[in-house]
Amino acid sequence: MEQKIYLNGEFVSRKDAKVSVYDHGLLYGDGVFEGLRTYNGRIFKLQEHMDRLYKSAKYICLDIPLTKEKLTVAIIKTARINGQKDCYIRVVVTRGEGDLGLAPEKCKNATVFIIIDKIKLYPEKLCKEGIEIITVPTQRNSSQNLEPQVKSLNYLNNILANIEAKNAGFKEAIMLNREGFVTECTADNIFIIEDDILKTPSTHMGLLGGITRGVVMEIAKKMSIEAKEETISRYNLFGAQECFLTGTAAEIIPIVKIDGRTIGNGKVGSITNKIRKAFKKFVDADGTPYL
Ligand code: PXG
């Protein structure tokens, strides 16, 4: 079946899905987005992603030209038309076409598009054995610069950190804030287990409030694993019993080494494995149907 992309209210083929070179999403990274996925014909945590999208848009004073309900219907429709049971959904809203100046008020119509694509599945080996990551020099944006809770089209901060990790031969980077505390990775949130307690930094440290992060906190509480937001330093990372990352695409990725220090016994931890299993069950039972 040919891929159909929703673009400003119409369904078009990939080759016709084009936006202007004057679009401020392209010229200035002026816009917001969401990355969702589906499991077996159901969109995972659709409402939560929509809430985050509209909050991101509000923060940057961008009026999404559709109500939340109408955009939700458009997403469901786009997923249905594309007909894949397990897919990735990218929803993007840009400031729209303007002139070459920054002035957002010159952009009269926001650009809205929805892409349904294949979900990138992480190799099972990586999830079984865990990965090694590093902290990098590029700091996460502070809230006073560009609020990291806003999922904006400005990802250069994270891309730079990603490049630093790749240059050093690693797949992911842990980004610290200006005070040197742990925030998140370049496209995933981070958790540690310390004193048998599941810990993740608060969004006030400067990080995206991940949907998967929220689900993991919920699952942990249901499993009677104590879970809380806490300030995490590199000292806490290196001394942790276990560590893992969470994200829509990545789901739950175990970390076995950070900055050359082995985490726990260097094997994927038992609590991480328990949470991974519970997460799989959770996603099977949840979601908005579209087929
Ligand atoms: N932090 C950042 C900076 C992110 O971009 C997450 C954490 C995890 O949030 P969620 O809500 O997904 O649990 C993200 C999300 C991709 C891709 O294509 C990236 C994300 C989500 C989906 C796809 O690389 N990042």
mmCIF file of C-alpha atoms and ligand atoms in Angstrom:
data_model
loop_
_atom_site.group_PDB
_atom_site.id
_atom_site.type_symbol
_atom_site.label_atom_id
_atom_site.label_comp_id
_atom_site.label_asym_id
_atom_site.label_seq_id
_atom_site.Cartn_x
_atom_site.Cartn_y
_atom_site.Cartn_z
ATOM 1 C CA MET A 1 0.000 0.000 0.000
ATOM 2 C CA GLU A 2 1.278 3.480 -0.879
ATOM 3 C CA GLN A 3 2.279 5.643 2.071
ATOM 4 C CA LYS A 4 -0.141 8.535 2.648
ATOM 5 C CA ILE A 5 0.877 11.633 4.530
ATOM 6 C CA TYR A 6 -1.556 14.041 6.150
ATOM 7 C CA LEU A 7 -0.569 17.573 5.136
ATOM 8 C CA ASN A 8 -2.754 20.528 6.117
ATOM 9 C CA GLY A 9 -6.009 18.593 5.937
ATOM 10 C CA GLU A 10 -5.240 16.486 2.883
ATOM 11 C CA PHE A 11 -3.801 13.050 2.305
ATOM 12 C CA VAL A 12 -0.944 13.148 -0.173
ATOM 13 C CA SER A 13 1.706 10.754 -1.420
ATOM 14 C CA ARG A 14 5.224 11.036 -0.021
ATOM 15 C CA LYS A 15 6.500 12.688 -3.195
ATOM 16 C CA ASP A 16 3.803 15.361 -2.975
ATOM 17 C CA ALA A 17 4.281 15.943 0.785
ATOM 18 C CA LYS A 18 6.241 19.191 0.489
ATOM 19 C CA VAL A 19 6.456 22.356 2.550
ATOM 20 C CA SER A 20 7.770 25.779 1.544
ATOM 21 C CA VAL A 21 11.439 26.758 1.950
ATOM 22 C CA TYR A 22 9.941 29.826 3.681
ATOM 23 C CA ASP A 23 8.364 27.644 6.373
ATOM 24 C CA HIS A 24 9.692 28.792 9.737
ATOM 25 C CA GLY A 25 9.838 25.201 10.932
ATOM 26 C CA LEU A 26 12.662 24.789 8.447
ATOM 27 C CA LEU A 27 14.169 28.280 8.621
ATOM 28 C CA TYR A 28 14.229 28.585 12.426
ATOM 29 C CA GLY A 29 13.161 25.279 13.936
ATOM 30 C CA ASP A 30 10.030 27.181 14.929
ATOM 31 C CA GLY A 31 7.504 24.474 15.684
ATOM 32 C CA VAL A 32 6.661 21.495 17.843
ATOM 33 C CA PHE A 33 6.264 17.771 17.330
ATOM 34 C CA GLU A 34 5.350 14.428 18.821
ATOM 35 C CA GLY A 35 6.599 10.907 18.211
ATOM 36 C CA LEU A 36 4.077 8.162 18.911
ATOM 37 C CA ARG A 37 3.905 4.474 18.161
ATOM 38 C CA THR A 38 1.269 1.845 17.768
ATOM 39 C CA TYR A 39 1.107 -1.705 19.049
ATOM 40 C CA ASN A 40 -1.050 -4.195 17.172
ATOM 41 C CA GLY A 41 -3.394 -1.614 15.639
ATOM 42 C CA ARG A 42 -3.671 0.598 18.712
ATOM 43 C CA ILE A 43 -2.050 3.985 19.305
ATOM 44 C CA PHE A 44 -0.170 3.994 22.592
ATOM 45 C CA LYS A 45 -0.929 6.864 25.014
ATOM 46 C CA LEU A 46 -2.510 9.039 22.327
ATOM 47 C CA GLN A 47 -4.159 11.417 24.807
ATOM 48 C CA GLU A 48 -0.891 11.974 26.717
ATOM 49 C CA HIS A 49 0.977 12.779 23.491
ATOM 50 C CA MET A 50 -1.756 15.200 22.454
ATOM 51 C CA ASP A 51 -1.688 16.931 25.823
ATOM 52 C CA ARG A 52 2.082 17.340 25.550
ATOM 53 C CA LEU A 53 1.854 18.635 21.961
ATOM 54 C CA TYR A 54 -0.697 21.307 22.882
ATOM 55 C CA LYS A 55 1.317 22.358 25.945
ATOM 56 C CA SER A 56 4.471 22.616 23.812
ATOM 57 C CA ALA A 57 2.568 24.741 21.262
ATOM 58 C CA LYS A 58 1.128 26.969 23.966
ATOM 59 C CA TYR A 59 4.580 27.578 25.423
ATOM 60 C CA ILE A 60 5.872 28.870 22.084
ATOM 61 C CA CYS A 61 2.626 30.816 21.428
ATOM 62 C CA LEU A 62 1.769 28.697 18.417
ATOM 63 C CA ASP A 63 -1.926 28.244 17.676
ATOM 64 C CA ILE A 64 -2.563 24.780 16.317
ATOM 65 C CA PRO A 65 -5.294 25.360 13.697
ATOM 66 C CA LEU A 66 -7.234 22.246 14.770
ATOM 67 C CA THR A 67 -8.808 21.488 18.126
ATOM 68 C CA LYS A 68 -7.201 18.683 20.090
ATOM 69 C CA GLU A 69 -10.204 16.501 19.234
ATOM 70 C CA LYS A 70 -9.957 17.214 15.481
ATOM 71 C CA LEU A 71 -6.207 16.563 15.392
ATOM 72 C CA THR A 72 -6.729 13.342 17.336
ATOM 73 C CA VAL A 73 -9.254 12.223 14.691
ATOM 74 C CA ALA A 74 -6.787 13.194 11.932
ATOM 75 C CA ILE A 75 -4.064 11.055 13.544
ATOM 76 C CA ILE A 76 -6.385 8.055 13.889
ATOM 77 C CA LYS A 77 -7.531 8.481 10.265
ATOM 78 C CA THR A 78 -3.950 8.752 8.965
ATOM 79 C CA ALA A 79 -2.941 5.626 10.861
ATOM 80 C CA ARG A 80 -5.986 3.767 9.476
ATOM 81 C CA ILE A 81 -5.349 4.818 5.869
ATOM 82 C CA ASN A 82 -1.764 3.600 6.060
ATOM 83 C CA GLY A 83 -2.985 0.267 7.377
ATOM 84 C CA GLN A 84 0.055 -0.874 9.382
ATOM 85 C CA LYS A 85 -0.513 -2.653 12.684
ATOM 86 C CA ASP A 86 2.776 -1.579 14.265
ATOM 87 C CA CYS A 87 4.099 1.782 13.223
ATOM 88 C CA TYR A 88 5.673 5.059 14.203
ATOM 89 C CA ILE A 89 3.659 8.289 14.047
ATOM 90 C CA ARG A 90 5.289 11.703 13.720
ATOM 91 C CA VAL A 91 3.015 14.700 14.240
ATOM 92 C CA VAL A 92 4.557 18.073 13.363
ATOM 93 C CA VAL A 93 3.156 21.589 13.665
ATOM 94 C CA THR A 94 5.315 24.437 12.389
ATOM 95 C CA ARG A 95 4.779 28.182 12.566
ATOM 96 C CA GLY A 96 4.105 28.020 8.835
ATOM 97 C CA GLU A 97 5.235 30.034 5.862
ATOM 98 C CA GLY A 98 6.540 33.531 6.594
ATOM 99 C CA ASP A 99 9.274 35.767 5.277
ATOM 100 C CA LEU A 100 13.006 35.640 5.940
ATOM 101 C CA GLY A 101 12.752 37.517 9.241
ATOM 102 C CA LEU A 102 12.130 35.816 12.581
ATOM 103 C CA ALA A 103 8.764 37.555 13.058
ATOM 104 C CA PRO A 104 6.328 34.752 13.869
ATOM 105 C CA GLU A 105 3.302 37.037 13.317
ATOM 106 C CA LYS A 106 4.108 37.045 9.594
ATOM 107 C CA CYS A 107 3.291 33.342 9.491
ATOM 108 C CA LYS A 108 -0.442 33.311 8.941
ATOM 109 C CA ASN A 109 -1.097 29.570 8.726
ATOM 110 C CA ALA A 110 0.612 26.905 10.784
ATOM 111 C CA THR A 111 1.750 23.859 8.823
ATOM 112 C CA VAL A 112 0.449 20.534 10.165
ATOM 113 C CA PHE A 113 1.593 17.136 8.977
ATOM 114 C CA ILE A 114 1.358 13.550 10.156
ATOM 115 C CA ILE A 115 3.717 10.861 8.916
ATOM 116 C CA ILE A 116 3.136 7.158 9.463
ATOM 117 C CA ASP A 117 6.322 5.187 9.051
ATOM 118 C CA LYS A 118 7.897 1.911 10.071
ATOM 119 C CA ILE A 119 8.873 1.689 13.703
ATOM 120 C CA LYS A 120 12.593 1.237 14.222
ATOM 121 C CA LEU A 121 12.894 -1.813 16.428
ATOM 122 C CA TYR A 122 15.942 -2.058 18.623
ATOM 123 C CA PRO A 123 17.864 -5.331 18.321
ATOM 124 C CA GLU A 124 16.844 -7.856 20.986
ATOM 125 C CA LYS A 125 20.556 -8.495 21.681
ATOM 126 C CA LEU A 126 20.958 -4.903 22.809
ATOM 127 C CA CYS A 127 17.999 -5.210 25.196
ATOM 128 C CA LYS A 128 19.284 -8.523 26.563
ATOM 129 C CA GLU A 129 22.900 -7.462 27.056
ATOM 130 C CA GLY A 130 22.544 -3.741 27.692
ATOM 131 C CA ILE A 131 24.669 -0.932 26.289
ATOM 132 C CA GLU A 132 27.538 1.283 27.337
ATOM 133 C CA ILE A 133 27.057 5.051 27.269
ATOM 134 C CA ILE A 134 28.914 8.193 28.329
ATOM 135 C CA THR A 135 28.322 11.663 29.695
ATOM 136 C CA VAL A 136 29.222 14.412 27.221
ATOM 137 C CA PRO A 137 30.394 18.053 27.429
ATOM 138 C CA THR A 138 27.331 19.615 25.801
ATOM 139 C CA GLN A 139 24.912 20.524 28.582
ATOM 140 C CA ARG A 140 21.147 20.154 28.322
ATOM 141 C CA ASN A 141 19.438 23.481 27.663
ATOM 142 C CA SER A 142 18.264 25.172 30.814
ATOM 143 C CA SER A 143 14.618 26.175 31.191
ATOM 144 C CA GLN A 144 15.710 29.802 30.925
ATOM 145 C CA ASN A 145 17.157 29.097 27.479
ATOM 146 C CA LEU A 146 14.804 26.685 25.780
ATOM 147 C CA GLU A 147 12.543 24.757 28.161
ATOM 148 C CA PRO A 148 13.397 21.079 27.576
ATOM 149 C CA GLN A 149 9.817 20.074 28.455
ATOM 150 C CA VAL A 150 8.801 21.660 25.161
ATOM 151 C CA LYS A 151 9.206 19.135 22.360
ATOM 152 C CA SER A 152 10.252 21.723 19.832
ATOM 153 C CA LEU A 153 11.778 21.385 16.378
ATOM 154 C CA ASN A 154 15.053 22.711 17.842
ATOM 155 C CA TYR A 155 16.956 19.498 18.552
ATOM 156 C CA LEU A 156 20.489 20.833 17.961
ATOM 157 C CA ASN A 157 21.246 20.709 21.678
ATOM 158 C CA ASN A 158 20.570 16.970 21.701
ATOM 159 C CA ILE A 159 22.091 16.394 18.266
ATOM 160 C CA LEU A 160 25.400 17.898 19.433
ATOM 161 C CA ALA A 161 25.424 15.569 22.435
ATOM 162 C CA ASN A 162 24.594 12.669 20.117
ATOM 163 C CA ILE A 163 27.525 13.587 17.858
ATOM 164 C CA GLU A 164 29.840 13.693 20.882
ATOM 165 C CA ALA A 165 28.743 10.190 21.893
ATOM 166 C CA LYS A 166 29.190 8.849 18.339
ATOM 167 C CA ASN A 167 32.619 10.520 18.004
ATOM 168 C CA ALA A 168 33.685 8.677 21.128
ATOM 169 C CA GLY A 169 32.287 5.384 19.766
ATOM 170 C CA PHE A 170 29.070 5.151 21.810
ATOM 171 C CA LYS A 171 25.412 4.993 20.824
ATOM 172 C CA GLU A 172 23.987 7.393 23.379
ATOM 173 C CA ALA A 173 24.974 10.314 25.580
ATOM 174 C CA ILE A 174 23.871 11.302 29.062
ATOM 175 C CA MET A 175 23.379 15.060 29.201
ATOM 176 C CA LEU A 176 24.028 16.951 32.431
ATOM 177 C CA ASN A 177 22.565 20.312 33.335
ATOM 178 C CA ARG A 178 24.525 23.432 34.152
ATOM 179 C CA GLU A 179 24.958 22.314 37.757
ATOM 180 C CA GLY A 180 26.365 18.983 36.591
ATOM 181 C CA PHE A 181 23.296 16.915 37.504
ATOM 182 C CA VAL A 182 21.894 14.234 35.239
ATOM 183 C CA THR A 183 18.988 15.244 32.994
ATOM 184 C CA GLU A 184 18.345 12.685 30.233
ATOM 185 C CA CYS A 185 19.837 11.150 27.115
ATOM 186 C CA THR A 186 19.524 12.663 23.644
ATOM 187 C CA ALA A 187 16.121 11.084 22.898
ATOM 188 C CA ASP A 188 15.403 9.019 26.010
ATOM 189 C CA ASN A 189 14.852 9.513 29.720
ATOM 190 C CA ILE A 190 17.087 7.853 32.278
ATOM 191 C CA PHE A 191 16.388 5.799 35.413
ATOM 192 C CA ILE A 192 18.674 4.303 38.042
ATOM 193 C CA ILE A 193 18.057 1.864 40.851
ATOM 194 C CA GLU A 194 19.803 2.867 44.061
ATOM 195 C CA ASP A 195 19.061 1.375 47.498
ATOM 196 C CA ASP A 196 16.403 -0.757 45.722
ATOM 197 C CA ILE A 197 14.540 2.446 44.827
ATOM 198 C CA LEU A 198 13.789 3.404 41.231
ATOM 199 C CA LYS A 199 14.919 6.979 40.670
ATOM 200 C CA THR A 200 14.663 9.425 37.788
ATOM 201 C CA PRO A 201 15.443 13.147 37.698
ATOM 202 C CA SER A 202 12.580 15.603 38.052
ATOM 203 C CA THR A 203 11.607 17.625 34.977
ATOM 204 C CA HIS A 204 12.824 20.660 36.943
ATOM 205 C CA MET A 205 16.377 19.469 36.293
ATOM 206 C CA GLY A 206 15.745 20.309 32.620
ATOM 207 C CA LEU A 207 14.411 17.367 30.637
ATOM 208 C CA LEU A 208 11.482 16.207 28.580
ATOM 209 C CA GLY A 209 8.680 14.663 30.612
ATOM 210 C CA GLY A 210 8.663 11.443 28.615
ATOM 211 C CA ILE A 211 5.449 9.487 28.175
ATOM 212 C CA THR A 212 7.330 6.200 28.583
ATOM 213 C CA ARG A 213 8.946 7.614 31.727
ATOM 214 C CA GLY A 214 5.450 8.218 33.148
ATOM 215 C CA VAL A 215 4.329 4.701 32.236
ATOM 216 C CA VAL A 216 7.401 3.177 33.917
ATOM 217 C CA MET A 217 6.707 5.133 37.129
ATOM 218 C CA GLU A 218 3.100 3.895 37.030
ATOM 219 C CA ILE A 219 4.154 0.281 36.429
ATOM 220 C CA ALA A 220 6.735 0.397 39.238
ATOM 221 C CA LYS A 221 4.149 1.634 41.715
ATOM 222 C CA LYS A 222 1.751 -1.145 40.676
ATOM 223 C CA MET A 223 4.552 -3.669 41.218
ATOM 224 C CA SER A 224 5.280 -2.225 44.665
ATOM 225 C CA ILE A 225 8.709 -1.048 43.568
ATOM 226 C CA GLU A 226 9.371 2.252 45.321
ATOM 227 C CA ALA A 227 9.799 4.920 42.641
ATOM 228 C CA LYS A 228 10.582 8.593 42.966
ATOM 229 C CA GLU A 229 12.004 11.651 41.278
ATOM 230 C CA GLU A 230 15.382 12.526 42.705
ATOM 231 C CA THR A 231 18.425 14.616 41.875
ATOM 232 C CA ILE A 232 21.009 12.315 40.284
ATOM 233 C CA SER A 233 24.728 13.083 40.040
ATOM 234 C CA ARG A 234 27.469 11.176 38.213
ATOM 235 C CA TYR A 235 28.371 9.726 41.620
ATOM 236 C CA ASN A 236 24.859 8.263 41.876
ATOM 237 C CA LEU A 237 25.107 6.926 38.304
ATOM 238 C CA PHE A 238 28.406 5.133 38.850
ATOM 239 C CA GLY A 239 27.273 3.612 42.154
ATOM 240 C CA ALA A 240 23.824 2.564 40.899
ATOM 241 C CA GLN A 241 22.694 -1.082 41.098
ATOM 242 C CA GLU A 242 20.958 -0.783 37.733
ATOM 243 C CA CYS A 243 20.302 1.778 35.027
ATOM 244 C CA PHE A 244 18.014 1.943 31.982
ATOM 245 C CA LEU A 245 16.687 4.384 29.403
ATOM 246 C CA THR A 246 13.080 4.897 28.311
ATOM 247 C CA GLY A 247 11.546 6.299 25.144
ATOM 248 C CA THR A 248 8.753 5.714 22.669
ATOM 249 C CA ALA A 249 10.973 4.033 20.087
ATOM 250 C CA ALA A 250 13.517 2.538 22.477
ATOM 251 C CA GLU A 251 10.973 1.336 25.075
ATOM 252 C CA ILE A 252 13.338 0.191 27.863
ATOM 253 C CA ILE A 253 17.069 -0.118 27.157
ATOM 254 C CA PRO A 254 19.352 -1.459 29.906
ATOM 255 C CA ILE A 255 22.659 0.334 30.551
ATOM 256 C CA VAL A 256 25.585 -1.721 31.813
ATOM 257 C CA LYS A 257 28.482 0.741 31.684
ATOM 258 C CA ILE A 258 28.744 4.527 32.062
ATOM 259 C CA ASP A 259 31.965 6.490 31.496
ATOM 260 C CA GLY A 260 33.944 3.261 31.802
ATOM 261 C CA ARG A 261 32.348 2.288 35.147
ATOM 262 C CA THR A 262 30.485 -1.010 35.244
ATOM 263 C CA ILE A 263 26.944 -0.609 36.567
ATOM 264 C CA GLY A 264 26.048 -3.245 39.153
ATOM 265 C CA ASN A 265 27.556 -6.556 38.031
ATOM 266 C CA GLY A 266 27.662 -5.489 34.373
ATOM 267 C CA LYS A 267 24.584 -7.568 33.499
ATOM 268 C CA VAL A 268 21.044 -6.386 32.902
ATOM 269 C CA GLY A 269 19.538 -5.975 36.378
ATOM 270 C CA SER A 270 16.647 -8.011 37.762
ATOM 271 C CA ILE A 271 14.438 -4.973 38.460
ATOM 272 C CA THR A 272 15.073 -3.679 34.924
ATOM 273 C CA ASN A 273 14.025 -7.068 33.548
ATOM 274 C CA LYS A 274 10.887 -7.146 35.705
ATOM 275 C CA ILE A 275 9.910 -3.682 34.511
ATOM 276 C CA ARG A 276 10.612 -4.609 30.874
ATOM 277 C CA LYS A 277 8.303 -7.624 31.146
ATOM 278 C CA ALA A 278 5.574 -5.596 32.840
ATOM 279 C CA PHE A 279 5.953 -2.867 30.198
ATOM 280 C CA LYS A 280 5.387 -5.407 27.402
ATOM 281 C CA LYS A 281 2.166 -6.571 29.113
ATOM 282 C CA PHE A 282 1.080 -2.984 29.661
ATOM 283 C CA VAL A 283 1.447 -1.968 25.995
ATOM 284 C CA ASP A 284 -0.473 -5.058 24.873
ATOM 285 C CA ALA A 285 -3.450 -4.029 26.980
ATOM 286 C CA ASP A 286 -3.479 -0.316 26.196
ATOM 287 C CA GLY A 287 -4.131 2.032 23.278
ATOM 288 C CA THR A 288 -6.616 3.686 20.950
ATOM 289 C CA PRO A 289 -7.723 1.335 18.132
ATOM 290 C CA TYR A 290 -7.553 2.613 14.549
ATOM 291 C CA LEU A 291 -7.947 -0.382 12.261
HETATM 292 N N1 PXG B 1 13.849 12.902 25.932
HETATM 293 C C1 PXG B 1 13.911 13.457 24.711
HETATM 294 C C2 PXG B 1 14.771 14.631 24.488
HETATM 295 C C3 PXG B 1 13.113 12.933 23.668
HETATM 296 O O1 PXG B 1 13.153 13.470 22.452
HETATM 297 C C4 PXG B 1 12.279 11.252 25.219
HETATM 298 C C5 PXG B 1 13.068 11.825 26.200
HETATM 299 C C6 PXG B 1 11.387 10.113 25.567
HETATM 300 O O2 PXG B 1 10.033 10.564 25.593
HETATM 301 P P1 PXG B 1 8.824 9.598 25.239
HETATM 302 O O3 PXG B 1 7.631 10.471 25.382
HETATM 303 O O4 PXG B 1 9.023 9.093 23.836
HETATM 304 O O5 PXG B 1 8.841 8.495 26.223
HETATM 305 C C7 PXG B 1 12.295 11.806 23.925
HETATM 306 C C8 PXG B 1 11.436 11.232 22.832
HETATM 307 C C9 PXG B 1 13.144 9.158 17.319
HETATM 308 C C10 PXG B 1 12.238 9.367 18.454
HETATM 309 O O6 PXG B 1 12.619 9.022 16.214
HETATM 310 C C11 PXG B 1 12.630 10.108 19.551
HETATM 311 C C12 PXG B 1 11.751 10.279 20.608
HETATM 312 C C13 PXG B 1 10.531 9.708 20.576
HETATM 313 C C14 PXG B 1 10.154 8.975 19.459
HETATM 314 C C15 PXG B 1 11.017 8.790 18.397
HETATM 315 O O7 PXG B 1 14.359 9.100 17.518
HETATM 316 N N2 PXG B 1 12.167 11.030 21.647
#
